[in-house]
Amino acid sequence: MKLKKVVSSITALTMTAALLAGCGGSTGNTEQAPAPEADNTASQTEQEAPKQEETKADAETSAVEEQVLKVAAFEGGYGADMWSEVAAAFEASHPGVTVELTVDKKLEDVISPSMKAGDYPDVVHLATGREAALTETLTKENALLPLTDVLEMTVPGEDVKVKDKIVPGFLDTLATNPYGDGVTYYAPMFYSPCGLFYNAGLFKEKGWEVPTTWEEMWALGDTAAAEGIALFTYPTTGYFDAFTYATLSSAGGSDFFNKCMTYEDGIWESENATKVFELIAKLGEYTEATTVANANNDNFTKNQQLILDNKAIFCPNGTWLPGEMADAPREDGFEWGFMAIPAVNEGGAGCSFCWFEQMWIPAAAQNQDMAKEFVAYMYSDEAAQIFAKAAAIQPITGVSDYLEGDNKLFYSIYDNGATAVMGGFAATAPVEGVNMLDTLCGTVNSIVSGDKTVAEWQAAVEEASDKLRAAME
């Protein structure tokens, strides 16, 4: 039951009891003669007692209602204003609650010192896969609060349970159940189908067909190269997580993908894995020449700019890209295009990894009940509409009703035949010197530059997988 309703019920019952008690000395006849003065004094004393009790009860209720909820949120490409608006809306619907909001692009740097001192936020919006790996670290330390009971809560202000509001599939993945035990620790937040972005206007101008197979991709790459246009670029190697996940699933199916994510012995040396390593290596041969030099946190937008300038055709990214490049210059006739990763196997379907961010509650949070209420509120239509104005799309049913323009194109990718891929690597105990994503994705720069071979890369990934398998929890 929601805390606000509990408090309201307590208040109502207290006031009702007080009123009944206050009327207990009355006969109900308002026209009867006044009692003697001494009796009036006694009656007044008797009537003041319940009023004092009522005042005490109100004070206790007020103390329960007056709460400060500490919310820490990462400021991504969607900006910070939406968090302020959502916090204000939550406060308005939960009288007595004050949201103490911390929003920062380097959230880990802001909240980690206080957390080390024992002062934890009540709610944190911070996805996995970030360089600082704060979410993963707390997961490995079993320092998160289970959220399975939140899924059974009623969405504040609505009459539907949280679990029934969330789009199917989002709660059956390692990206929400990091221990693989069916218990939810991460609440799925802003989701983004990932794929290849391109200039649809360029295809119209050149009369090119959008490729649906890798053979067609290579053919297009050769055609474009003759005109001085590269087939491919990427912002940073970190964007190869979604790309690689999609190609892994396309190569071997969901069962194979899950085996990769849980470090099955020999899985990275398998035929299907080899297909993926070799495909990415070949794609490196079609990658724009300046990409590696700019594939870092300071210059990644230069690589994204390449597709706006018609210097490269495809760039892997998520649906936040158009907003991130909204003010960037572009060629005349530029029009966003978006496609799934082509199928690895002949006759297969294209795949699109669905990236989504996560919200969680530290096990050491002081205000856990209201923190759960806040998480449940994230799936309300009210919150979703606020987020949608900033192009941050919640994974809730009916969300497309709030979308327009490019977002309708991006979020229809699964309606157009692409297979959705979700999930990530299983949580493990910390292993010194081992970072699976860095080994798998971070090595791409060295593959593109020719500093490492596919065989070296593949062996390093298998070695990291072996070490993490032994540390699985």
CSV table of C-alpha atoms in Angstrom, one decimal:
chain,number,residue,atom,x,y,z
A,1,MET,CA,0.0,0.0,0.0
A,2,LYS,CA,1.3,3.5,-0.8
A,3,LEU,CA,2.6,5.4,2.2
A,4,LYS,CA,0.6,8.5,1.3
A,5,LYS,CA,-2.6,6.5,1.5
A,6,VAL,CA,-1.6,5.0,4.8
A,7,VAL,CA,-0.9,8.3,6.3
A,8,SER,CA,-4.1,9.8,5.0
A,9,SER,CA,-6.1,6.9,6.4
A,10,ILE,CA,-4.4,7.3,9.8
A,11,THR,CA,-5.2,11.0,9.8
A,12,ALA,CA,-8.8,10.4,8.8
A,13,LEU,CA,-9.3,7.8,11.5
A,14,THR,CA,-7.6,10.0,14.2
A,15,MET,CA,-9.7,13.0,13.3
A,16,THR,CA,-12.9,10.9,13.3
A,17,ALA,CA,-12.1,9.4,16.7
A,18,ALA,CA,-11.3,12.8,18.1
A,19,LEU,CA,-14.6,14.3,16.8
A,20,LEU,CA,-16.6,11.4,18.3
A,21,ALA,CA,-14.8,11.8,21.6
A,22,GLY,CA,-15.4,15.5,21.6
A,23,CYS,CA,-19.1,15.0,21.0
A,24,GLY,CA,-19.4,12.3,23.6
A,25,GLY,CA,-20.6,14.6,26.4
A,26,SER,CA,-23.4,16.1,24.3
A,27,THR,CA,-27.0,14.9,24.3
A,28,GLY,CA,-27.4,16.1,20.7
A,29,ASN,CA,-30.1,18.6,21.8
A,30,THR,CA,-28.7,22.0,21.0
A,31,GLU,CA,-31.6,23.9,22.7
A,32,GLN,CA,-31.3,22.4,26.2
A,33,ALA,CA,-30.7,24.7,29.1
A,34,PRO,CA,-27.1,25.3,30.1
A,35,ALA,CA,-25.7,23.2,32.9
A,36,PRO,CA,-24.4,24.8,36.1
A,37,GLU,CA,-21.1,26.6,35.9
A,38,ALA,CA,-19.2,23.9,37.7
A,39,ASP,CA,-20.5,21.3,35.3
A,40,ASN,CA,-19.5,23.5,32.4
A,41,THR,CA,-16.0,23.7,33.7
A,42,ALA,CA,-15.9,19.9,34.0
A,43,SER,CA,-17.4,19.5,30.5
A,44,GLN,CA,-14.9,21.9,29.0
A,45,THR,CA,-12.0,20.0,30.6
A,46,GLU,CA,-13.3,16.7,29.3
A,47,GLN,CA,-13.7,18.2,25.8
A,48,GLU,CA,-10.2,19.7,25.8
A,49,ALA,CA,-8.6,16.4,26.4
A,50,PRO,CA,-9.5,14.8,23.1
A,51,LYS,CA,-8.5,18.1,21.4
A,52,GLN,CA,-5.0,17.8,22.9
A,53,GLU,CA,-4.9,14.1,21.8
A,54,GLU,CA,-5.9,15.3,18.3
A,55,THR,CA,-3.2,17.9,18.2
A,56,LYS,CA,-0.7,15.3,19.3
A,57,ALA,CA,-1.9,12.9,16.7
A,58,ASP,CA,-1.7,15.6,14.0
A,59,ALA,CA,1.9,16.3,15.1
A,60,GLU,CA,2.8,12.7,14.9
A,61,THR,CA,1.2,12.4,11.4
A,62,SER,CA,3.0,15.5,10.3
A,63,ALA,CA,6.2,14.0,11.4
A,64,VAL,CA,5.6,10.9,9.3
A,65,GLU,CA,4.5,12.9,6.2
A,66,GLU,CA,7.4,15.4,6.3
A,67,GLN,CA,10.1,13.5,4.5
A,68,VAL,CA,13.2,14.4,2.5
A,69,LEU,CA,13.8,12.0,-0.4
A,70,LYS,CA,17.4,12.1,-1.8
A,71,VAL,CA,17.4,11.4,-5.5
A,72,ALA,CA,20.6,11.3,-7.5
A,73,ALA,CA,20.3,11.2,-11.3
A,74,PHE,CA,22.8,11.1,-14.1
A,75,GLU,CA,22.5,14.0,-16.5
A,76,GLY,CA,22.8,12.5,-19.9
A,77,GLY,CA,21.9,13.8,-23.3
A,78,TYR,CA,18.3,14.4,-22.1
A,79,GLY,CA,19.4,17.3,-19.9
A,80,ALA,CA,18.6,18.1,-16.2
A,81,ASP,CA,15.4,20.1,-16.5
A,82,MET,CA,13.2,17.0,-16.8
A,83,TRP,CA,14.4,15.7,-13.5
A,84,SER,CA,13.4,19.0,-11.8
A,85,GLU,CA,10.0,18.8,-13.4
A,86,VAL,CA,9.4,15.2,-12.4
A,87,ALA,CA,10.6,15.9,-8.8
A,88,ALA,CA,8.2,18.8,-8.6
A,89,ALA,CA,5.3,16.7,-9.9
A,90,PHE,CA,6.1,13.9,-7.4
A,91,GLU,CA,6.2,16.4,-4.5
A,92,ALA,CA,2.8,17.8,-5.7
A,93,SER,CA,1.3,14.3,-5.6
A,94,HIS,CA,2.9,13.4,-2.3
A,95,PRO,CA,2.2,16.2,0.2
A,96,GLY,CA,4.9,16.5,2.8
A,97,VAL,CA,7.7,15.0,0.7
A,98,THR,CA,10.6,17.1,-0.4
A,99,VAL,CA,12.8,15.7,-3.1
A,100,GLU,CA,16.4,16.7,-2.6
A,101,LEU,CA,17.7,16.4,-6.2
A,102,THR,CA,21.3,15.9,-7.3
A,103,VAL,CA,21.8,15.8,-11.1
A,104,ASP,CA,25.3,15.8,-12.7
A,105,LYS,CA,27.1,14.6,-15.8
A,106,LYS,CA,29.7,13.1,-13.5
A,107,LEU,CA,27.3,11.7,-10.9
A,108,GLU,CA,29.7,9.1,-9.6
A,109,ASP,CA,32.3,11.8,-8.6
A,110,VAL,CA,29.6,13.7,-6.8
A,111,ILE,CA,27.9,11.0,-4.7
A,112,SER,CA,30.8,8.5,-4.2
A,113,PRO,CA,32.6,10.5,-1.4
A,114,SER,CA,29.4,10.8,0.6
A,115,MET,CA,28.5,7.2,0.1
A,116,LYS,CA,31.9,6.1,1.4
A,117,ALA,CA,31.2,8.2,4.5
A,118,GLY,CA,27.9,6.3,4.9
A,119,ASP,CA,25.6,9.0,3.5
A,120,TYR,CA,23.6,7.3,0.6
A,121,PRO,CA,21.0,8.7,-1.7
A,122,ASP,CA,17.6,7.1,-1.4
A,123,VAL,CA,17.2,6.6,-5.2
A,124,VAL,CA,19.9,6.6,-7.9
A,125,HIS,CA,19.5,6.8,-11.6
A,126,LEU,CA,22.8,5.5,-13.0
A,127,ALA,CA,23.1,2.9,-15.7
A,128,THR,CA,25.5,0.1,-16.0
A,129,GLY,CA,28.3,0.1,-18.6
A,130,ARG,CA,29.8,3.4,-17.5
A,131,GLU,CA,33.6,3.8,-17.0
A,132,ALA,CA,33.4,4.4,-13.3
A,133,ALA,CA,31.3,1.2,-12.9
A,134,LEU,CA,29.7,2.4,-9.7
A,135,THR,CA,26.4,0.5,-10.4
A,136,GLU,CA,28.4,-2.7,-11.1
A,137,THR,CA,30.6,-2.3,-8.0
A,138,LEU,CA,27.6,-2.0,-5.7
A,139,THR,CA,26.0,-4.9,-7.4
A,140,LYS,CA,29.1,-7.1,-6.9
A,141,GLU,CA,29.1,-6.0,-3.2
A,142,ASN,CA,25.4,-7.0,-2.8
A,143,ALA,CA,24.7,-3.4,-1.8
A,144,LEU,CA,21.4,-2.9,-3.7
A,145,LEU,CA,17.9,-3.3,-2.4
A,146,PRO,CA,15.7,-5.9,-4.2
A,147,LEU,CA,12.9,-4.2,-6.2
A,148,THR,CA,10.7,-7.2,-6.9
A,149,ASP,CA,8.1,-5.9,-4.5
A,150,VAL,CA,8.0,-2.6,-6.3
A,151,LEU,CA,6.7,-4.4,-9.4
A,152,GLU,CA,3.7,-5.4,-7.4
A,153,MET,CA,2.9,-1.9,-6.3
A,154,THR,CA,0.2,0.2,-7.9
A,155,VAL,CA,1.5,3.0,-10.0
A,156,PRO,CA,0.9,6.2,-8.0
A,157,GLY,CA,-2.2,8.0,-9.3
A,158,GLU,CA,-3.3,5.0,-11.4
A,159,ASP,CA,-5.0,1.7,-11.0
A,160,VAL,CA,-2.4,-0.6,-12.6
A,161,LYS,CA,0.5,-2.5,-11.1
A,162,VAL,CA,4.0,-1.5,-12.1
A,163,LYS,CA,4.8,-4.9,-13.6
A,164,ASP,CA,1.8,-4.6,-15.9
A,165,LYS,CA,2.8,-1.1,-17.0
A,166,ILE,CA,6.3,-2.1,-18.2
A,167,VAL,CA,6.7,-3.4,-21.8
A,168,PRO,CA,7.1,-7.2,-21.8
A,169,GLY,CA,10.6,-8.5,-21.9
A,170,PHE,CA,12.3,-5.7,-19.9
A,171,LEU,CA,12.0,-7.6,-16.6
A,172,ASP,CA,13.4,-10.9,-18.0
A,173,THR,CA,17.0,-9.9,-18.6
A,174,LEU,CA,20.3,-9.7,-16.8
A,175,ALA,CA,20.0,-5.9,-17.3
A,176,THR,CA,17.3,-5.9,-14.6
A,177,ASN,CA,18.1,-9.1,-12.8
A,178,PRO,CA,21.9,-8.9,-12.6
A,179,TYR,CA,22.3,-12.1,-10.6
A,180,GLY,CA,20.2,-14.2,-12.9
A,181,ASP,CA,18.0,-15.4,-10.0
A,182,GLY,CA,14.8,-13.8,-11.1
A,183,VAL,CA,15.0,-11.0,-8.6
A,184,THR,CA,14.9,-7.4,-9.9
A,185,TYR,CA,17.5,-5.0,-8.6
A,186,TYR,CA,17.5,-2.5,-11.5
A,187,ALA,CA,14.3,-0.7,-12.5
A,188,PRO,CA,14.4,-0.3,-16.3
A,189,MET,CA,14.4,3.4,-17.4
A,190,PHE,CA,14.7,5.3,-20.6
A,191,TYR,CA,15.1,2.8,-23.4
A,192,SER,CA,16.6,3.3,-26.7
A,193,PRO,CA,16.7,0.9,-29.7
A,194,CYS,CA,20.2,0.9,-30.9
A,195,GLY,CA,21.2,0.5,-34.5
A,196,LEU,CA,22.9,2.2,-37.4
A,197,PHE,CA,22.1,5.9,-38.0
A,198,TYR,CA,22.6,7.4,-41.5
A,199,ASN,CA,21.6,10.2,-43.7
A,200,ALA,CA,18.4,9.1,-45.5
A,201,GLY,CA,18.7,12.2,-47.7
A,202,LEU,CA,22.1,10.9,-49.1
A,203,PHE,CA,20.5,7.6,-50.1
A,204,LYS,CA,17.8,9.5,-52.0
A,205,GLU,CA,20.3,11.7,-53.7
A,206,LYS,CA,22.5,8.8,-54.8
A,207,GLY,CA,19.7,6.4,-55.5
A,208,TRP,CA,21.2,3.9,-53.1
A,209,GLU,CA,19.2,1.1,-51.5
A,210,VAL,CA,19.5,0.6,-47.7
A,211,PRO,CA,21.4,-2.7,-47.2
A,212,THR,CA,19.7,-5.5,-45.4
A,213,THR,CA,22.6,-8.0,-45.5
A,214,TRP,CA,26.3,-7.8,-44.9
A,215,GLU,CA,27.1,-8.6,-48.4
A,216,GLU,CA,25.0,-5.6,-49.5
A,217,MET,CA,26.8,-3.6,-46.8
A,218,TRP,CA,30.3,-4.4,-48.3
A,219,ALA,CA,29.0,-3.7,-51.8
A,220,LEU,CA,27.7,-0.3,-50.7
A,221,GLY,CA,31.0,0.4,-48.9
A,222,ASP,CA,32.9,-0.2,-52.2
A,223,THR,CA,30.5,2.0,-54.1
A,224,ALA,CA,30.8,4.8,-51.6
A,225,ALA,CA,34.6,4.6,-51.3
A,226,ALA,CA,34.8,5.4,-55.0
A,227,GLU,CA,33.1,8.7,-54.2
A,228,GLY,CA,35.3,9.4,-51.2
A,229,ILE,CA,32.7,8.4,-48.6
A,230,ALA,CA,33.5,5.8,-45.9
A,231,LEU,CA,31.0,3.2,-45.0
A,232,PHE,CA,31.4,3.4,-41.2
A,233,THR,CA,32.4,5.4,-38.2
A,234,TYR,CA,31.7,5.1,-34.5
A,235,PRO,CA,31.7,7.6,-31.6
A,236,THR,CA,33.9,5.6,-29.2
A,237,THR,CA,34.5,1.9,-28.8
A,238,GLY,CA,32.0,1.9,-25.9
A,239,TYR,CA,29.3,2.0,-28.6
A,240,PHE,CA,30.3,-1.5,-29.7
A,241,ASP,CA,28.6,-3.0,-26.7
A,242,ALA,CA,25.1,-2.7,-28.3
A,243,PHE,CA,26.5,-3.4,-31.8
A,244,THR,CA,28.3,-6.6,-30.6
A,245,TYR,CA,25.4,-7.8,-28.5
A,246,ALA,CA,23.1,-7.5,-31.6
A,247,THR,CA,25.6,-9.4,-33.9
A,248,LEU,CA,26.2,-12.1,-31.3
A,249,SER,CA,22.4,-12.7,-31.0
A,250,SER,CA,22.1,-12.6,-34.8
A,251,ALA,CA,24.9,-15.1,-35.2
A,252,GLY,CA,23.8,-17.7,-32.7
A,253,GLY,CA,20.4,-16.8,-31.4
A,254,SER,CA,19.3,-15.8,-27.9
A,255,ASP,CA,20.5,-18.9,-26.2
A,256,PHE,CA,24.0,-18.4,-27.6
A,257,PHE,CA,23.9,-14.7,-26.6
A,258,ASN,CA,23.0,-15.6,-23.0
A,259,LYS,CA,25.9,-18.1,-22.9
A,260,CYS,CA,28.2,-15.4,-23.9
A,261,MET,CA,26.8,-13.1,-21.2
A,262,THR,CA,27.3,-15.8,-18.5
A,263,TYR,CA,30.9,-16.7,-19.6
A,264,GLU,CA,30.3,-20.3,-20.7
A,265,ASP,CA,33.5,-22.2,-21.2
A,266,GLY,CA,34.8,-21.9,-24.7
A,267,ILE,CA,31.9,-19.8,-26.0
A,268,TRP,CA,34.1,-17.0,-27.3
A,269,GLU,CA,36.1,-19.5,-29.3
A,270,SER,CA,33.0,-21.0,-31.0
A,271,GLU,CA,32.2,-20.7,-34.6
A,272,ASN,CA,29.4,-18.2,-34.0
A,273,ALA,CA,31.7,-15.9,-31.9
A,274,THR,CA,34.4,-16.1,-34.6
A,275,LYS,CA,31.9,-14.8,-37.2
A,276,VAL,CA,31.3,-11.8,-35.0
A,277,PHE,CA,35.0,-11.0,-34.4
A,278,GLU,CA,35.8,-11.3,-38.1
A,279,LEU,CA,32.8,-9.2,-39.1
A,280,ILE,CA,33.9,-6.4,-36.9
A,281,ALA,CA,37.4,-6.6,-38.2
A,282,LYS,CA,36.2,-6.4,-41.8
A,283,LEU,CA,34.1,-3.4,-40.9
A,284,GLY,CA,37.2,-1.8,-39.6
A,285,GLU,CA,38.6,-1.8,-43.1
A,286,TYR,CA,35.6,0.3,-44.2
A,287,THR,CA,35.9,2.7,-41.2
A,288,GLU,CA,36.6,6.4,-41.8
A,289,ALA,CA,40.3,7.2,-41.3
A,290,THR,CA,40.1,9.8,-38.6
A,291,THR,CA,37.7,7.7,-36.4
A,292,VAL,CA,40.2,6.1,-34.1
A,293,ALA,CA,41.9,9.4,-33.3
A,294,ASN,CA,38.6,11.0,-32.2
A,295,ALA,CA,37.0,8.0,-30.5
A,296,ASN,CA,37.3,9.4,-27.0
A,297,ASN,CA,35.1,11.3,-24.6
A,298,ASP,CA,36.4,14.6,-25.7
A,299,ASN,CA,36.1,14.3,-29.5
A,300,PHE,CA,33.4,11.7,-30.1
A,301,THR,CA,31.0,14.2,-31.6
A,302,LYS,CA,33.6,14.7,-34.4
A,303,ASN,CA,32.9,11.1,-35.4
A,304,GLN,CA,29.2,11.6,-35.2
A,305,GLN,CA,29.5,14.7,-37.3
A,306,LEU,CA,30.9,12.6,-40.1
A,307,ILE,CA,27.5,11.3,-41.1
A,308,LEU,CA,26.0,14.8,-41.0
A,309,ASP,CA,28.8,15.9,-43.4
A,310,ASN,CA,28.4,12.8,-45.7
A,311,LYS,CA,31.9,11.7,-45.0
A,312,ALA,CA,30.7,8.4,-43.5
A,313,ILE,CA,27.5,6.5,-44.1
A,314,PHE,CA,26.7,4.6,-40.9
A,315,CYS,CA,27.2,5.3,-37.2
A,316,PRO,CA,26.1,3.0,-34.4
A,317,ASN,CA,24.2,4.8,-31.7
A,318,GLY,CA,21.0,5.1,-29.7
A,319,THR,CA,18.0,7.3,-30.1
A,320,TRP,CA,19.6,10.1,-28.1
A,321,LEU,CA,21.9,10.9,-31.1
A,322,PRO,CA,19.6,13.4,-32.9
A,323,GLY,CA,19.1,15.4,-29.8
A,324,GLU,CA,22.8,15.3,-29.0
A,325,MET,CA,23.6,16.7,-32.5
A,326,ALA,CA,20.5,18.9,-32.8
A,327,ASP,CA,22.6,22.1,-33.2
A,328,ALA,CA,25.3,20.6,-35.4
A,329,PRO,CA,25.7,21.8,-39.0
A,330,ARG,CA,24.7,19.3,-41.7
A,331,GLU,CA,24.5,18.8,-45.5
A,332,ASP,CA,21.5,20.2,-47.4
A,333,GLY,CA,18.8,17.6,-47.5
A,334,PHE,CA,20.0,15.8,-44.4
A,335,GLU,CA,17.3,13.4,-43.0
A,336,TRP,CA,17.8,11.0,-40.2
A,337,GLY,CA,17.6,7.3,-41.1
A,338,PHE,CA,17.8,4.4,-38.8
A,339,MET,CA,18.2,0.6,-39.3
A,340,ALA,CA,18.9,-2.6,-37.5
A,341,ILE,CA,22.2,-4.4,-37.6
A,342,PRO,CA,22.0,-6.6,-40.7
A,343,ALA,CA,21.6,-10.4,-40.1
A,344,VAL,CA,24.9,-12.3,-39.7
A,345,ASN,CA,23.5,-15.5,-41.2
A,346,GLU,CA,21.7,-15.6,-44.6
A,347,GLY,CA,18.0,-15.6,-44.2
A,348,GLY,CA,18.1,-14.3,-40.7
A,349,ALA,CA,16.5,-11.1,-39.4
A,350,GLY,CA,18.2,-7.9,-38.5
A,351,CYS,CA,18.8,-7.3,-34.8
A,352,SER,CA,18.6,-4.2,-32.6
A,353,PHE,CA,19.9,-4.2,-29.1
A,354,CYS,CA,17.6,-2.3,-26.8
A,355,TRP,CA,19.7,-0.3,-24.5
A,356,PHE,CA,18.0,1.0,-21.4
A,357,GLU,CA,19.1,2.9,-18.3
A,358,GLN,CA,18.6,1.8,-14.8
A,359,MET,CA,17.4,3.1,-11.5
A,360,TRP,CA,18.1,1.5,-8.2
A,361,ILE,CA,17.9,1.9,-4.4
A,362,PRO,CA,21.0,1.4,-2.3
A,363,ALA,CA,20.5,-1.2,0.5
A,364,ALA,CA,21.8,1.5,2.9
A,365,ALA,CA,19.2,4.1,1.8
A,366,GLN,CA,17.5,5.7,4.8
A,367,ASN,CA,14.1,6.3,3.3
A,368,GLN,CA,13.4,3.0,1.5
A,369,ASP,CA,9.6,3.0,1.5
A,370,MET,CA,9.3,6.4,-0.1
A,371,ALA,CA,12.2,5.5,-2.5
A,372,LYS,CA,10.1,2.6,-3.7
A,373,GLU,CA,7.2,4.9,-4.1
A,374,PHE,CA,9.3,7.2,-6.3
A,375,VAL,CA,10.5,4.3,-8.4
A,376,ALA,CA,6.9,3.2,-8.9
A,377,TYR,CA,6.0,6.7,-9.9
A,378,MET,CA,8.6,6.6,-12.8
A,379,TYR,CA,6.1,4.4,-14.7
A,380,SER,CA,3.1,6.8,-14.4
A,381,ASP,CA,1.7,8.5,-17.4
A,382,GLU,CA,2.4,11.8,-15.7
A,383,ALA,CA,6.1,11.1,-15.3
A,384,ALA,CA,6.4,9.4,-18.8
A,385,GLN,CA,5.0,12.5,-20.5
A,386,ILE,CA,7.4,14.8,-18.7
A,387,PHE,CA,10.3,12.6,-19.7
A,388,ALA,CA,9.1,12.3,-23.3
A,389,LYS,CA,9.2,16.0,-23.8
A,390,ALA,CA,13.0,15.6,-23.4
A,391,ALA,CA,13.0,12.6,-25.7
A,392,ALA,CA,13.6,10.3,-22.7
A,393,ILE,CA,11.3,7.4,-23.4
A,394,GLN,CA,10.1,5.1,-20.6
A,395,PRO,CA,9.5,1.4,-21.4
A,396,ILE,CA,5.8,1.5,-20.7
A,397,THR,CA,2.8,0.4,-22.7
A,398,GLY,CA,1.3,3.1,-24.8
A,399,VAL,CA,4.3,5.3,-24.7
A,400,SER,CA,4.2,5.8,-28.5
A,401,ASP,CA,1.2,8.0,-28.0
A,402,TYR,CA,3.5,10.7,-26.7
A,403,LEU,CA,6.0,10.5,-29.6
A,404,GLU,CA,6.2,12.4,-32.8
A,405,GLY,CA,8.7,13.2,-35.6
A,406,ASP,CA,12.0,11.2,-35.6
A,407,ASN,CA,11.1,9.3,-32.5
A,408,LYS,CA,8.2,7.6,-34.2
A,409,LEU,CA,10.7,6.3,-36.7
A,410,PHE,CA,13.2,5.1,-34.1
A,411,TYR,CA,10.8,3.4,-31.9
A,412,SER,CA,9.1,1.5,-34.8
A,413,ILE,CA,12.2,-0.5,-35.5
A,414,TYR,CA,10.8,-3.6,-33.9
A,415,ASP,CA,7.6,-3.2,-35.8
A,416,ASN,CA,9.6,-3.3,-39.0
A,417,GLY,CA,10.9,-6.8,-38.4
A,418,ALA,CA,14.0,-6.3,-36.3
A,419,THR,CA,14.6,-8.8,-33.5
A,420,ALA,CA,15.0,-7.1,-30.1
A,421,VAL,CA,18.1,-8.0,-28.0
A,422,MET,CA,18.3,-7.1,-24.4
A,423,GLY,CA,20.6,-8.0,-21.5
A,424,GLY,CA,24.2,-7.8,-20.5
A,425,PHE,CA,27.0,-9.6,-18.8
A,426,ALA,CA,26.2,-11.4,-15.6
A,427,ALA,CA,27.4,-9.9,-12.3
A,428,THR,CA,30.5,-11.4,-10.8
A,429,ALA,CA,32.7,-10.8,-7.8
A,430,PRO,CA,35.4,-8.2,-8.5
A,431,VAL,CA,38.4,-9.7,-10.4
A,432,GLU,CA,41.4,-7.5,-10.3
A,433,GLY,CA,42.6,-6.3,-13.7
A,434,VAL,CA,39.6,-7.8,-15.6
A,435,ASN,CA,37.0,-5.7,-17.4
A,436,MET,CA,35.0,-7.7,-19.9
A,437,LEU,CA,33.6,-4.7,-21.8
A,438,ASP,CA,37.0,-3.1,-22.1
A,439,THR,CA,38.5,-6.3,-23.4
A,440,LEU,CA,35.6,-7.0,-25.8
A,441,CYS,CA,34.8,-3.4,-27.0
A,442,GLY,CA,37.8,-1.3,-26.0
A,443,THR,CA,40.1,-3.4,-28.3
A,444,VAL,CA,38.2,-2.3,-31.4
A,445,ASN,CA,40.4,0.7,-31.8
A,446,SER,CA,43.4,-1.6,-32.0
A,447,ILE,CA,41.7,-3.9,-34.5
A,448,VAL,CA,40.8,-0.9,-36.8
A,449,SER,CA,44.3,0.5,-36.5
A,450,GLY,CA,45.9,-2.9,-37.2
A,451,ASP,CA,47.8,-3.0,-33.9
A,452,LYS,CA,46.1,-6.2,-32.9
A,453,THR,CA,44.9,-9.3,-34.8
A,454,VAL,CA,41.5,-11.0,-34.5
A,455,ALA,CA,43.2,-14.0,-33.0
A,456,GLU,CA,44.8,-12.0,-30.2
A,457,TRP,CA,41.5,-10.2,-29.6
A,458,GLN,CA,39.5,-13.4,-29.5
A,459,ALA,CA,42.0,-15.1,-27.1
A,460,ALA,CA,42.0,-12.1,-24.7
A,461,VAL,CA,38.2,-12.2,-24.5
A,462,GLU,CA,38.1,-15.9,-23.8
A,463,GLU,CA,40.7,-15.5,-21.1
A,464,ALA,CA,38.7,-12.7,-19.5
A,465,SER,CA,35.6,-14.8,-19.7
A,466,ASP,CA,37.3,-17.7,-18.0
A,467,LYS,CA,38.3,-15.5,-15.1
A,468,LEU,CA,34.9,-14.0,-14.7
A,469,ARG,CA,33.2,-17.4,-14.9
A,470,ALA,CA,35.1,-18.5,-11.8
A,471,ALA,CA,33.9,-15.3,-10.0
A,472,MET,CA,30.2,-15.5,-10.9
A,473,GLU,CA,27.8,-15.1,-8.1
